[in-house]
Coordinates of C-alpha atoms in Angstrom, one line a residue:
X893 CA -39.8 52.6 -44.6
X894 CA -43.0 50.5 -45.5
X895 CA -41.1 47.5 -45.9
X896 CA -39.4 47.8 -42.3
X897 CA -42.5 48.6 -40.6
X898 CA -44.1 45.2 -42.2
X899 CA -41.0 43.4 -41.0
X900 CA -41.5 45.1 -37.6
X901 CA -45.2 43.7 -37.8
X902 CA -44.0 40.1 -38.6
X903 CA -41.5 40.0 -36.0
X904 CA -43.8 41.1 -33.6
X905 CA -46.3 38.4 -34.4
X906 CA -43.8 35.6 -34.4
X907 CA -42.5 36.8 -30.9
X908 CA -46.2 36.4 -29.5
X909 CA -46.5 33.0 -31.0
X910 CA -43.3 32.1 -29.3
X911 CA -43.5 33.4 -26.0
X912 CA -47.3 33.7 -25.5
X913 CA -49.5 31.3 -27.3
X914 CA -46.7 28.5 -27.6
X915 CA -46.4 28.3 -23.8
X916 CA -50.2 28.6 -23.4
X917 CA -50.9 25.6 -25.9
X918 CA -48.2 23.3 -24.1
X919 CA -49.3 24.1 -20.6
X920 CA -52.8 22.9 -21.9
X921 CA -51.3 20.0 -23.6
X922 CA -49.5 18.7 -20.7
X923 CA -52.3 19.5 -18.6
X924 CA -53.0 16.5 -16.1
X925 CA -49.7 14.7 -17.0
X926 CA -48.2 15.6 -13.6
X927 CA -44.7 14.7 -12.9
X928 CA -44.1 14.0 -16.2
X929 CA -45.2 16.8 -17.9
X930 CA -41.1 18.1 -17.8
X931 CA -39.2 17.4 -20.7
X932 CA -35.5 16.1 -21.0
X933 CA -34.5 19.5 -22.5
X934 CA -36.0 21.6 -19.5
X935 CA -34.1 19.9 -16.6
X936 CA -30.9 20.5 -18.9
X937 CA -31.6 23.7 -19.3
X938 CA -32.9 24.5 -15.9
X939 CA -29.5 22.5 -14.4
X940 CA -27.4 24.8 -16.8
X941 CA -28.6 28.1 -15.5
X942 CA -28.6 26.8 -11.6
X943 CA -24.8 25.5 -12.2
X944 CA -24.0 28.9 -13.7
X945 CA -25.6 31.0 -10.7
X946 CA -23.7 28.5 -8.4
X947 CA -20.3 29.5 -10.5
X948 CA -19.8 25.9 -11.3
X949 CA -17.5 25.1 -14.4
X950 CA -19.1 22.1 -16.4
X951 CA -19.8 20.5 -20.1
X952 CA -22.5 18.4 -20.9
X953 CA -21.9 15.1 -22.5
X954 CA -24.1 12.1 -23.8
X955 CA -23.6 8.6 -22.5
X956 CA -26.1 5.9 -23.0
X957 CA -28.9 8.1 -24.0
X958 CA -28.4 10.1 -21.0
X959 CA -27.2 13.8 -20.3
X960 CA -24.2 13.9 -18.0
X961 CA -22.4 16.7 -16.7
X962 CA -19.6 16.7 -13.7
X963 CA -18.3 19.3 -11.6
X964 CA -16.7 20.8 -8.2
X965 CA -18.3 22.6 -5.6
X966 CA -16.5 23.2 -2.8
X967 CA -13.6 20.9 -3.2
X968 CA -16.4 18.2 -4.0
X969 CA -16.4 15.9 -7.2
X970 CA -20.3 16.0 -8.4
X971 CA -22.2 14.2 -11.1
X972 CA -25.5 15.1 -12.7
X973 CA -27.4 13.0 -14.7
X974 CA -30.7 13.4 -16.9
X975 CA -32.4 10.1 -17.9
X976 CA -34.7 10.5 -20.8
X977 CA -38.5 10.4 -19.8
X978 CA -37.9 10.9 -16.4
X979 CA -38.9 14.1 -14.2
X980 CA -36.0 13.5 -11.8
X981 CA -32.4 14.2 -12.0
X982 CA -29.8 12.1 -10.2
X983 CA -27.3 14.0 -7.9
X984 CA -24.1 11.9 -7.0
X985 CA -21.2 13.1 -5.1
X986 CA -18.2 11.0 -6.0
X987 CA -15.5 9.7 -4.1
X988 CA -16.4 11.4 -0.9
X989 CA -14.3 8.9 1.1
X990 CA -11.6 6.5 0.2
X991 CA -9.9 3.7 2.3
X992 CA -8.1 0.6 2.1
X993 CA -10.1 -3.0 1.3
X994 CA -9.0 -3.9 4.6
X995 CA -11.4 -2.3 6.3
X996 CA -14.5 -3.2 3.4
X997 CA -16.7 -4.8 6.6
X998 CA -16.6 -1.6 8.5
X999 CA -17.5 0.4 5.6
X1000 CA -20.3 -1.6 4.5
X1001 CA -21.4 -1.8 8.3
X1002 CA -21.7 1.9 8.9
X1003 CA -22.6 2.8 5.5
X1004 CA -25.8 0.5 6.2
X1005 CA -26.4 2.3 9.1
X1006 CA -26.3 5.6 7.2
X1007 CA -28.5 4.5 4.7
X1008 CA -31.1 3.6 7.1
X1009 CA -31.2 7.0 8.7
X1010 CA -31.4 8.9 5.5
X1011 CA -34.6 9.8 3.0
X1012 CA -33.6 9.9 -0.5
X1013 CA -30.1 10.1 -0.4
X1014 CA -28.2 6.7 -0.8
X1015 CA -24.6 5.7 -0.2
X1016 CA -22.8 3.0 -2.4
X1017 CA -19.3 1.8 -2.5
X1018 CA -17.2 0.5 -5.6
X1019 CA -13.9 -1.2 -5.4
X1020 CA -10.6 0.1 -7.1
X1021 CA -8.6 -3.6 -7.5
X1022 CA -5.6 -1.8 -9.0
X1023 CA -5.0 0.5 -5.4
X1024 CA -6.6 -2.1 -3.6
X1025 CA -8.9 0.5 -2.4
X1026 CA -12.5 1.1 -1.4
X1027 CA -14.3 4.5 -2.9
X1028 CA -17.8 5.8 -1.3
X1029 CA -20.3 7.8 -3.1
X1030 CA -23.6 9.3 -2.5
X1031 CA -26.5 9.7 -4.6
X1032 CA -30.0 11.4 -4.8
X1033 CA -32.8 11.8 -7.3
X1034 CA -33.9 15.8 -7.2
X1035 CA -37.3 17.2 -8.6
X1036 CA -36.3 21.0 -9.6
X1037 CA -37.8 23.6 -11.7
X1038 CA -36.7 27.1 -12.6
X1039 CA -37.6 29.0 -9.8
X1040 CA -36.3 26.2 -7.0
X1041 CA -33.2 24.7 -8.9
X1042 CA -30.6 26.7 -7.1
X1043 CA -31.8 26.1 -3.5
X1044 CA -32.7 22.5 -4.1
X1045 CA -29.0 21.6 -5.6
X1046 CA -27.3 24.0 -3.0
X1047 CA -29.2 22.4 -0.5
X1048 CA -28.9 18.6 -1.3
X1049 CA -25.0 19.4 -1.7
X1050 CA -24.6 20.8 1.9
X1051 CA -26.6 17.9 3.0
X1052 CA -24.4 15.6 1.3
X1053 CA -21.2 17.3 3.0
X1054 CA -22.8 17.1 6.4
X1055 CA -23.3 13.0 5.8
X1056 CA -19.9 13.1 4.5
X1057 CA -18.4 14.6 7.8
X1058 CA -20.1 12.6 10.1
X1059 CA -19.3 9.2 7.8
X1060 CA -15.5 10.1 8.1
X1061 CA -15.6 11.2 11.8
X1062 CA -17.4 7.8 12.7
X1063 CA -15.2 5.6 10.1
X1064 CA -11.7 7.0 11.2
X1065 CA -12.8 6.1 15.0
X1066 CA -14.0 2.6 14.3
X1067 CA -11.1 1.9 11.9
X1068 CA -8.8 3.4 15.2
X1069 CA -10.6 1.3 17.8
X1070 CA -10.5 -1.8 15.4
X1071 CA -6.8 -2.1 15.5
X1072 CA -7.0 -2.9 19.2
X1073 CA -9.4 -5.7 18.9
X1074 CA -8.7 -9.3 18.0
X1075 CA -10.8 -12.1 15.9
X1076 CA -14.3 -9.9 15.7
X1077 CA -16.4 -9.6 12.4
X1078 CA -18.1 -6.5 12.8
X1079 CA -20.5 -6.9 9.9
X1080 CA -22.4 -10.0 11.3
X1081 CA -21.7 -9.2 14.9
X1082 CA -22.1 -5.6 15.0
X1083 CA -19.2 -5.1 16.9
X1084 CA -15.8 -3.7 16.4
X1085 CA -14.1 -5.8 13.5
X1086 CA -10.2 -6.4 14.3
X1087 CA -8.8 -9.7 12.8
X1088 CA -5.4 -8.5 12.8
X1089 CA -4.9 -10.6 9.9
X1090 CA -7.5 -8.6 7.8
X1091 CA -6.6 -5.3 9.2
X1092 CA -2.8 -5.1 8.6
X1093 CA -2.1 -1.8 7.0
X1094 CA -1.3 -1.2 3.2
X1095 CA 1.9 -2.8 1.9
X1096 CA 2.7 -3.7 5.6
X1097 CA 5.1 -6.6 4.7
X1098 CA 6.6 -9.1 6.8
X1099 CA 10.1 -9.8 6.3
X1100 CA 10.4 -13.1 8.5
X1101 CA 9.4 -15.4 6.0
X1102 CA 12.3 -17.1 4.2
X1103 CA 10.9 -20.9 4.1
X1104 CA 8.8 -23.4 5.6
X1105 CA 10.9 -23.9 8.7
X1106 CA 11.0 -20.3 9.4
X1107 CA 8.4 -18.3 11.6
X1108 CA 8.2 -14.7 11.6
X1109 CA 10.2 -13.3 14.2
X1110 CA 12.5 -10.4 14.4
X1111 CA 15.2 -12.9 14.3
X1112 CA 14.8 -14.0 10.8
X1113 CA 15.0 -10.9 8.5
X1114 CA 15.5 -10.7 5.0
X1115 CA 18.9 -11.3 4.1
X1116 CA 21.0 -10.2 0.9
X1117 CA 20.9 -13.7 -0.2
X1118 CA 17.0 -13.7 -0.6
X1119 CA 17.1 -10.2 -2.6
X1120 CA 19.6 -11.8 -5.2
X1121 CA 17.2 -14.7 -5.7
X1122 CA 13.7 -13.3 -5.5
X1123 CA 14.2 -9.9 -6.5
X1124 CA 17.1 -9.9 -9.3
X1125 CA 16.6 -13.6 -9.9
X1126 CA 20.6 -14.2 -9.4
X1127 CA 21.0 -17.4 -7.6
X1128 CA 24.2 -19.4 -7.1
X1129 CA 26.4 -16.2 -6.8
X1130 CA 29.5 -15.6 -4.6
X1131 CA 29.6 -12.3 -3.2
X1132 CA 33.2 -10.8 -2.5
X1133 CA 32.6 -7.7 -0.6
X1134 CA 29.8 -5.7 1.0
X1135 CA 30.3 -1.6 1.6
X1136 CA 28.0 -0.1 4.0
X1137 CA 27.4 3.9 4.1
X1138 CA 25.4 5.7 6.4
X1139 CA 25.6 8.5 9.0
X1140 CA 26.7 6.3 11.8
X1141 CA 28.9 3.7 9.9
X1142 CA 31.2 3.1 6.9
X1143 CA 32.6 -0.4 6.8
X1144 CA 33.3 -3.2 4.4
X1145 CA 32.7 -7.0 5.0
X1146 CA 34.6 -9.7 3.1
X1147 CA 33.4 -13.0 4.7
X1148 CA 31.2 -14.5 2.3
X1149 CA 28.6 -16.1 4.4
X1150 CA 28.6 -13.3 6.8
X1151 CA 27.3 -11.2 3.2
X1152 CA 24.9 -13.8 2.2
X1153 CA 23.2 -13.5 5.5
X1154 CA 23.7 -9.9 6.2
X1155 CA 20.2 -8.2 6.7
X1156 CA 19.8 -4.6 4.8
X1157 CA 17.2 -3.7 7.5
X1158 CA 19.5 -3.7 10.4
X1159 CA 21.2 -0.4 8.7
X1160 CA 18.8 1.7 9.7
X1161 CA 16.4 -0.3 12.1
X1162 CA 17.3 -0.9 15.8
X1163 CA 15.7 -2.5 18.6
X1164 CA 11.5 -2.2 17.8
X1165 CA 12.7 1.7 16.3
X1166 CA 14.7 3.4 13.6
X1167 CA 18.2 4.4 14.0
X1168 CA 18.4 6.8 10.8
X1169 CA 16.5 7.8 7.8
X1170 CA 18.5 5.8 5.1
X1171 CA 21.7 3.6 4.3
X1172 CA 23.4 2.7 1.3
X1173 CA 25.1 -0.9 0.6
X1174 CA 27.2 -2.0 -2.3
X1175 CA 27.8 -5.5 -3.2
X1176 CA 30.4 -7.2 -5.4
X1177 CA 29.5 -10.7 -6.5
X1178 CA 30.7 -13.4 -8.7
X1179 CA 27.9 -14.6 -11.2
X1180 CA 28.1 -18.1 -12.5
X1181 CA 26.3 -19.8 -15.4
X1182 CA 26.7 -19.2 -19.1
X1183 CA 28.7 -16.1 -18.4
X1184 CA 31.0 -15.6 -15.6
X1185 CA 31.5 -12.1 -14.3
X1186 CA 32.0 -10.0 -11.4
X1187 CA 28.7 -7.8 -10.8
X1188 CA 27.7 -5.0 -8.8
X1189 CA 24.5 -4.5 -6.7
X1190 CA 23.5 -1.3 -5.1
X1191 CA 21.0 -1.5 -2.4
X1192 CA 19.6 1.7 -1.2
X1193 CA 17.5 1.4 2.2
X1194 CA 15.1 4.1 3.8
X1195 CA 13.0 4.3 6.0
X1196 CA 9.2 5.1 5.5
X1197 CA 7.1 5.2 8.3
X1198 CA 6.1 4.0 11.8
X1199 CA 2.7 2.0 12.5
X1200 CA 1.6 0.1 15.7
X1201 CA 3.0 -3.0 15.0
X1202 CA 5.6 -2.7 11.9
X1203 CA 8.2 -0.8 10.9
X1204 CA 8.1 0.2 7.1
X1205 CA 11.4 0.8 4.9
X1206 CA 11.8 0.6 0.9
X1207 CA 14.9 -1.2 -0.6
X1208 CA 15.7 0.0 -3.9
X1209 CA 17.9 -2.9 -5.6
X1210 CA 19.9 -1.7 -8.4
X1211 CA 22.3 -4.2 -10.6
X1212 CA 24.7 -2.3 -12.3
X1213 CA 25.3 -3.1 -16.3
X1214 CA 28.3 -5.0 -17.6
X1215 CA 30.4 -2.8 -20.2
X1216 CA 30.3 -4.2 -23.7
X1217 CA 32.7 -6.7 -24.7
X1218 CA 32.8 -9.4 -27.3
X1219 CA 30.8 -11.6 -24.4
X1220 CA 28.4 -8.6 -23.4
X1221 CA 26.5 -7.6 -26.4
X1222 CA 24.7 -4.1 -26.6
X1223 CA 21.2 -4.5 -25.7
X1224 CA 21.5 -7.9 -24.0
X1225 CA 20.4 -8.4 -20.4
X1226 CA 23.9 -8.2 -18.9
X1227 CA 24.3 -4.9 -20.6
X1228 CA 21.0 -3.0 -19.5
X1229 CA 20.6 -2.1 -15.5
X1230 CA 18.1 -3.8 -13.4
X1231 CA 16.0 -1.8 -11.1
X1232 CA 13.6 -3.0 -8.6
X1233 CA 12.1 -1.3 -5.6
X1234 CA 10.3 -3.2 -2.8
X1235 CA 8.4 -2.1 0.0
X1236 CA 9.2 -4.0 3.4
X1237 CA 8.0 -3.7 6.7
X1238 CA 10.2 -5.0 10.1
X1239 CA 7.2 -7.0 12.1
X1240 CA 7.1 -6.0 15.9
X1241 CA 4.2 -8.5 16.6
X1242 CA 4.4 -11.6 18.4
X1243 CA 4.9 -14.6 16.5
X1244 CA 2.7 -16.8 18.9
X1245 CA 0.1 -14.3 18.4
X1246 CA 0.0 -14.4 14.7
X1247 CA 0.1 -18.4 14.7
X1248 CA -2.6 -18.3 16.9
X1249 CA -4.8 -16.0 14.8
X1250 CA -4.0 -18.2 11.7
X1251 CA -4.8 -21.1 13.6
X1252 CA -8.5 -19.8 14.7
X1253 CA -8.9 -18.7 10.8
X1254 CA -7.9 -22.3 9.8
X1255 CA -10.6 -23.9 12.1
X1256 CA -13.3 -21.5 11.3
X1257 CA -12.7 -21.8 7.6
X1258 CA -12.8 -25.9 8.1
X1259 CA -16.1 -25.9 10.0
X1260 CA -17.7 -23.3 7.7
X1261 CA -16.6 -25.6 4.6
X1262 CA -18.1 -29.1 6.6
X1263 CA -21.4 -26.8 7.4
X1264 CA -21.8 -25.5 3.4
X1265 CA -21.2 -22.1 4.5
X1266 CA -18.9 -21.1 1.9
X1267 CA -20.0 -18.2 0.6
X1268 CA -19.2 -16.6 4.3
X1269 CA -15.6 -17.5 3.5
X1270 CA -13.1 -14.7 2.7
X1271 CA -10.9 -15.6 -0.3
X1272 CA -7.9 -16.4 2.1
X1273 CA -10.2 -18.8 4.0
X1274 CA -11.1 -20.6 0.7
X1275 CA -7.7 -21.0 -0.1
X1276 CA -6.7 -22.6 3.1
X1277 CA -9.9 -24.7 3.6
X1278 CA -8.5 -26.8 0.8
X1279 CA -5.3 -27.3 2.3
X1280 CA -5.0 -30.0 5.4
X1281 CA -1.8 -29.7 6.6
X1282 CA -1.2 -26.7 9.3
X1283 CA 2.3 -25.7 7.5
X1284 CA 1.0 -25.7 4.1
X1285 CA -1.8 -23.9 5.0
X1286 CA -0.4 -21.6 7.0
X1287 CA 2.0 -20.5 4.1
X1288 CA -0.8 -20.4 1.6
X1289 CA -2.8 -18.4 4.0
X1290 CA -0.1 -15.7 4.9
X1291 CA 1.2 -15.6 1.4
X1292 CA -2.1 -14.7 0.2
X1293 CA -2.3 -11.8 2.7
X1294 CA 0.8 -10.6 1.7
X1295 CA -0.2 -11.0 -2.1
X1296 CA -3.7 -8.8 -1.1
X1297 CA -1.3 -6.2 -0.2
X1298 CA 1.0 -6.1 -2.8
X1299 CA 4.1 -7.3 -1.1
X1300 CA 5.1 -9.2 -3.6
X1301 CA 8.7 -10.1 -2.8
X1302 CA 7.5 -11.2 0.6
X1303 CA 4.9 -13.1 -0.2
X1304 CA 7.2 -15.6 -2.9
X1305 CA 9.1 -16.9 0.5
X1306 CA 5.8 -18.2 1.7
X1307 CA 4.1 -19.3 -1.8
X1308 CA 7.2 -20.9 -2.9
X1309 CA 7.2 -23.4 -0.2
X1310 CA 3.5 -24.3 -0.6
X1311 CA 4.2 -24.8 -4.3
X1312 CA 7.0 -27.2 -3.7
X1313 CA 4.9 -28.8 -1.2
X1314 CA 1.9 -29.5 -3.3
X1315 CA 3.9 -30.1 -6.6
X1316 CA 5.8 -33.0 -4.9
X1317 CA 2.2 -34.6 -3.9
X1318 CA 0.1 -33.6 -7.3
X1319 CA -0.3 -37.2 -8.5
X1320 CA -2.2 -37.9 -4.9
X1321 CA -3.8 -34.2 -4.5
X1322 CA -7.8 -34.5 -4.5
X1323 CA -9.7 -32.0 -6.7
X1324 CA -9.8 -29.1 -4.3
X1325 CA -6.1 -29.4 -3.5
X1326 CA -5.5 -29.2 -7.2
X1327 CA -7.3 -26.0 -7.6
X1328 CA -5.4 -24.4 -4.3
X1329 CA -2.1 -25.8 -6.3
X1330 CA -2.9 -23.6 -9.4
X1331 CA -4.2 -20.8 -7.6
X1332 CA -0.4 -20.5 -5.5
X1333 CA 1.1 -21.1 -9.4
X1334 CA -1.6 -18.4 -10.3
X1335 CA -0.1 -16.0 -7.2
X1336 CA 3.4 -17.1 -7.7
X1337 CA 3.7 -16.0 -11.4
X1338 CA 1.8 -12.5 -10.4
X1339 CA 4.3 -11.7 -8.2
X1340 CA 7.3 -12.3 -10.6
X1341 CA 5.6 -10.3 -13.2
X1342 CA 5.4 -7.5 -10.6
X1343 CA 9.2 -7.9 -10.1
X1344 CA 9.6 -8.4 -14.2
X1345 CA 11.4 -12.0 -13.9
X1346 CA 8.9 -12.7 -16.9
X1347 CA 11.0 -16.4 -17.8
X1348 CA 9.9 -17.3 -14.2
X1349 CA 6.4 -15.7 -15.0
X1350 CA 6.2 -18.3 -17.9
X1351 CA 7.0 -21.2 -16.2
X1352 CA 4.4 -21.2 -13.4
X1353 CA 1.5 -19.6 -15.3
X1354 CA 1.8 -21.7 -18.1
X1355 CA 0.7 -24.7 -16.1
X1356 CA -2.4 -22.9 -15.1
X1357 CA -4.1 -22.1 -18.7
X1358 CA -5.5 -25.2 -19.1
X1359 CA -7.7 -24.3 -15.9
X1360 CA -9.3 -21.9 -18.6
X1361 CA -10.0 -19.2 -15.9
X1362 CA -9.8 -15.8 -17.4
X1363 CA -8.0 -13.9 -14.6
X1364 CA -5.0 -16.7 -15.1
X1365 CA -5.0 -16.3 -19.0
X1366 CA -4.8 -12.4 -18.9
X1367 CA -2.0 -12.4 -16.3
X1368 CA -0.2 -15.0 -18.7
X1369 CA -1.1 -12.4 -21.8
X1370 CA 0.5 -9.6 -19.7
X1371 CA 3.6 -11.6 -19.1
X1372 CA 4.0 -12.1 -22.6
X1373 CA 3.3 -8.5 -23.7
X1374 CA 5.5 -6.6 -20.9
X1375 CA 8.0 -9.2 -21.5
X1376 CA 8.0 -8.5 -25.2
X1377 CA 8.0 -12.1 -25.8
X1378 CA 7.7 -12.9 -29.6
X1379 CA 4.8 -15.1 -28.6
X1380 CA 2.4 -12.4 -27.6
X1381 CA 1.0 -11.7 -30.8
X1382 CA 0.3 -15.3 -31.6
X1383 CA -1.1 -15.9 -28.2
X1384 CA -3.5 -12.9 -28.2
X1385 CA -4.5 -13.9 -31.9
X1386 CA -5.1 -17.6 -31.1
X1387 CA -7.3 -16.4 -27.9
X1388 CA -9.5 -13.8 -30.1
X1389 CA -9.8 -16.7 -32.7
X1390 CA -11.1 -19.2 -29.9
X1391 CA -13.7 -17.0 -28.6
X1392 CA -15.2 -16.3 -32.1
X1393 CA -15.4 -20.2 -32.5
X1394 CA -17.0 -20.3 -29.1
X1395 CA -19.3 -18.1 -29.9
X1396 CA -20.1 -19.7 -33.3
X1397 CA -20.6 -22.7 -31.6
X1398 CA -22.7 -21.8 -28.7
X1399 CA -24.7 -19.7 -31.2
X1400 CA -24.9 -17.0 -28.5
X1401 CA -23.6 -13.5 -27.8
X1402 CA -20.8 -13.0 -25.7
X1403 CA -21.7 -12.4 -22.0
X1404 CA -20.3 -9.5 -20.1
X1405 CA -17.0 -11.2 -19.1
X1406 CA -16.4 -12.7 -22.3
X1407 CA -16.6 -9.0 -23.6
X1408 CA -14.4 -7.5 -20.9
X1409 CA -11.9 -10.2 -21.9
X1410 CA -11.9 -9.6 -25.6
X1411 CA -11.5 -5.7 -25.0
X1412 CA -8.5 -6.9 -22.8
X1413 CA -7.2 -8.8 -25.7
X1414 CA -7.4 -5.9 -28.0
X1415 CA -5.9 -3.6 -25.6
X1416 CA -2.9 -5.8 -25.5
X1417 CA -2.7 -6.3 -29.1
X1418 CA -2.1 -2.5 -29.7
X1419 CA 0.6 -2.5 -26.8
X1420 CA 2.5 -5.0 -28.6
X1421 CA 2.1 -2.8 -32.2
X1422 CA 3.2 0.0 -30.2
X1423 CA 6.4 -2.0 -28.8
X1424 CA 7.2 -3.4 -32.2
X1425 CA 6.9 0.1 -33.6
X1426 CA 4.0 -1.0 -36.0
X1427 CA 2.5 2.5 -35.5
X1428 CA -0.2 2.3 -38.4
X1429 CA -1.5 -0.8 -37.3
X1430 CA -1.6 0.1 -33.9
X1431 CA -3.5 3.3 -34.8
X1432 CA -5.9 1.6 -37.0
X1433 CA -6.7 -0.6 -34.2
X1434 CA -7.0 1.9 -31.3
X1435 CA -9.6 4.4 -33.5
X1436 CA -12.0 0.9 -33.4
X1437 CA -11.7 1.1 -30.1
X1438 CA -12.6 4.5 -29.5
X1439 CA -16.4 4.1 -29.6
X1440 CA -16.3 1.6 -27.1
X1441 CA -16.4 3.1 -23.3
X1442 CA -14.5 0.3 -21.7
X1443 CA -11.3 1.0 -24.3
X1444 CA -12.0 4.7 -25.4
X1445 CA -9.9 6.0 -22.5
X1446 CA -6.9 3.8 -23.2
X1447 CA -6.9 4.6 -27.0
X1448 CA -7.2 8.1 -26.6
X1449 CA -4.0 8.0 -24.4
X1450 CA -2.2 5.5 -26.7
X1451 CA -2.9 7.5 -29.5
X1452 CA -1.7 10.6 -28.2
X1453 CA 1.5 8.9 -27.3
X1454 CA 1.8 7.6 -31.0
X1455 CA 1.1 10.9 -32.1
X1456 CA 3.9 12.5 -29.9
X1457 CA 6.7 9.6 -31.3
X1458 CA 5.4 10.6 -34.7
X1459 CA 6.2 14.3 -34.4
X1460 CA 9.0 14.0 -32.1
X1461 CA 7.6 15.4 -29.0

């Protein structure tokens, strides 16, 4: 009993020290320090309690010395950062609006107006190059304490929702209005932006572009001959028969030239509108070359959507495999099916209108270049400013537009004639035109990489390597890795060694761009190991990448994939 009494007395004393004297001592110690009296742990505890009261699910983690948590509140994605030695917390509302990069000027203009009218809240944007989109975020600094934290957080998030509603309603109206305007620069003139060239909808793919003599008219659609060449890499084929199956018709065409010139879109599109949802084409053709054989190509044509100026449709092209014979080995290209899906558009706009727009853009690009205002040029204008011939500039310009909108098949119909024209004059090209030539070569190589025609990719990209541009080199490495080329490991190792030699010679550390390039090479090297089933080497490399923020997500996913393979999952 006596022992229990003394134990009780000791616990009582410790309780008084911890919850009475220690807070009083800490308050006196921090007296006069103002806002900076708060400690990192204080804010973390306060935020934790507040989020629990708001019924938010969250977890904490540390990144670069900061305590960070992400959570959802009323369908909004939020993030809170607590930085060391700061009395404030940073609240961010992530991805509250997403749109296409075509409307970046509109977004920036409205965002700047909003930022001028907010107090502490600021809007920022980020670019997603993979999806060709613009993401909007809001951020604000908050000073909280245990008594007011719930109210302050709730009010701040409600305020963000209000700004989101206002922003979305205004930007949607601006985008709708801008599609009716032509030739205006919104950000500089504070008017409705509407250069039709830059406001073409995502993946609005023009099909009337088969060569330098062609113009983009409804009378010049994508033909089967173009599909065989650009999508499947088949040239010199001899069509034997074409069977068409749809709700409205079922017929067979035997005439070779008629098959070559046949437009798949005509099966579902009539006069400025869709006739039906889908159709199926089956083409028998004779291939020439090392192996002469009869092949079958199946083409599924399906309507996608209708916009103001275009009818969107998708063509899924399948080259059926040949059966194994003494000439056709198992695992060869002829024994494997090849499937490519292409989104296209049947353009309803006036070709003269498009040409007038191009002439305006080209003239403006030339004039700005002469005045030294190159920073104001778009990427498309920078390319065409180097082309002195109108026809060549038009092909390069429109091809770049199509490329930026991921219309790779159609972009080739313009970029390749531009490449041929410049290559024939290469010896006499000035320096800026040679830069344009290599840029066009890169764009063509990228397009073919998307269409998985890796041998063609190598042809166009290898000539860009002496330019020593990281983007060109990365796409070349992607081609080798994705095409399972035996040179992939050799090239990657050579580039890594070159980066180390450059670092040793210069005596400096790698800059951010070089570090990003090195990380890219290691990720691609890991992919090569996995493709070659060298899983132990891949795991060793991937584990080294786990501590790097730029590589960690990739490493985690690939390690999980390897584990799944090893366990037979």
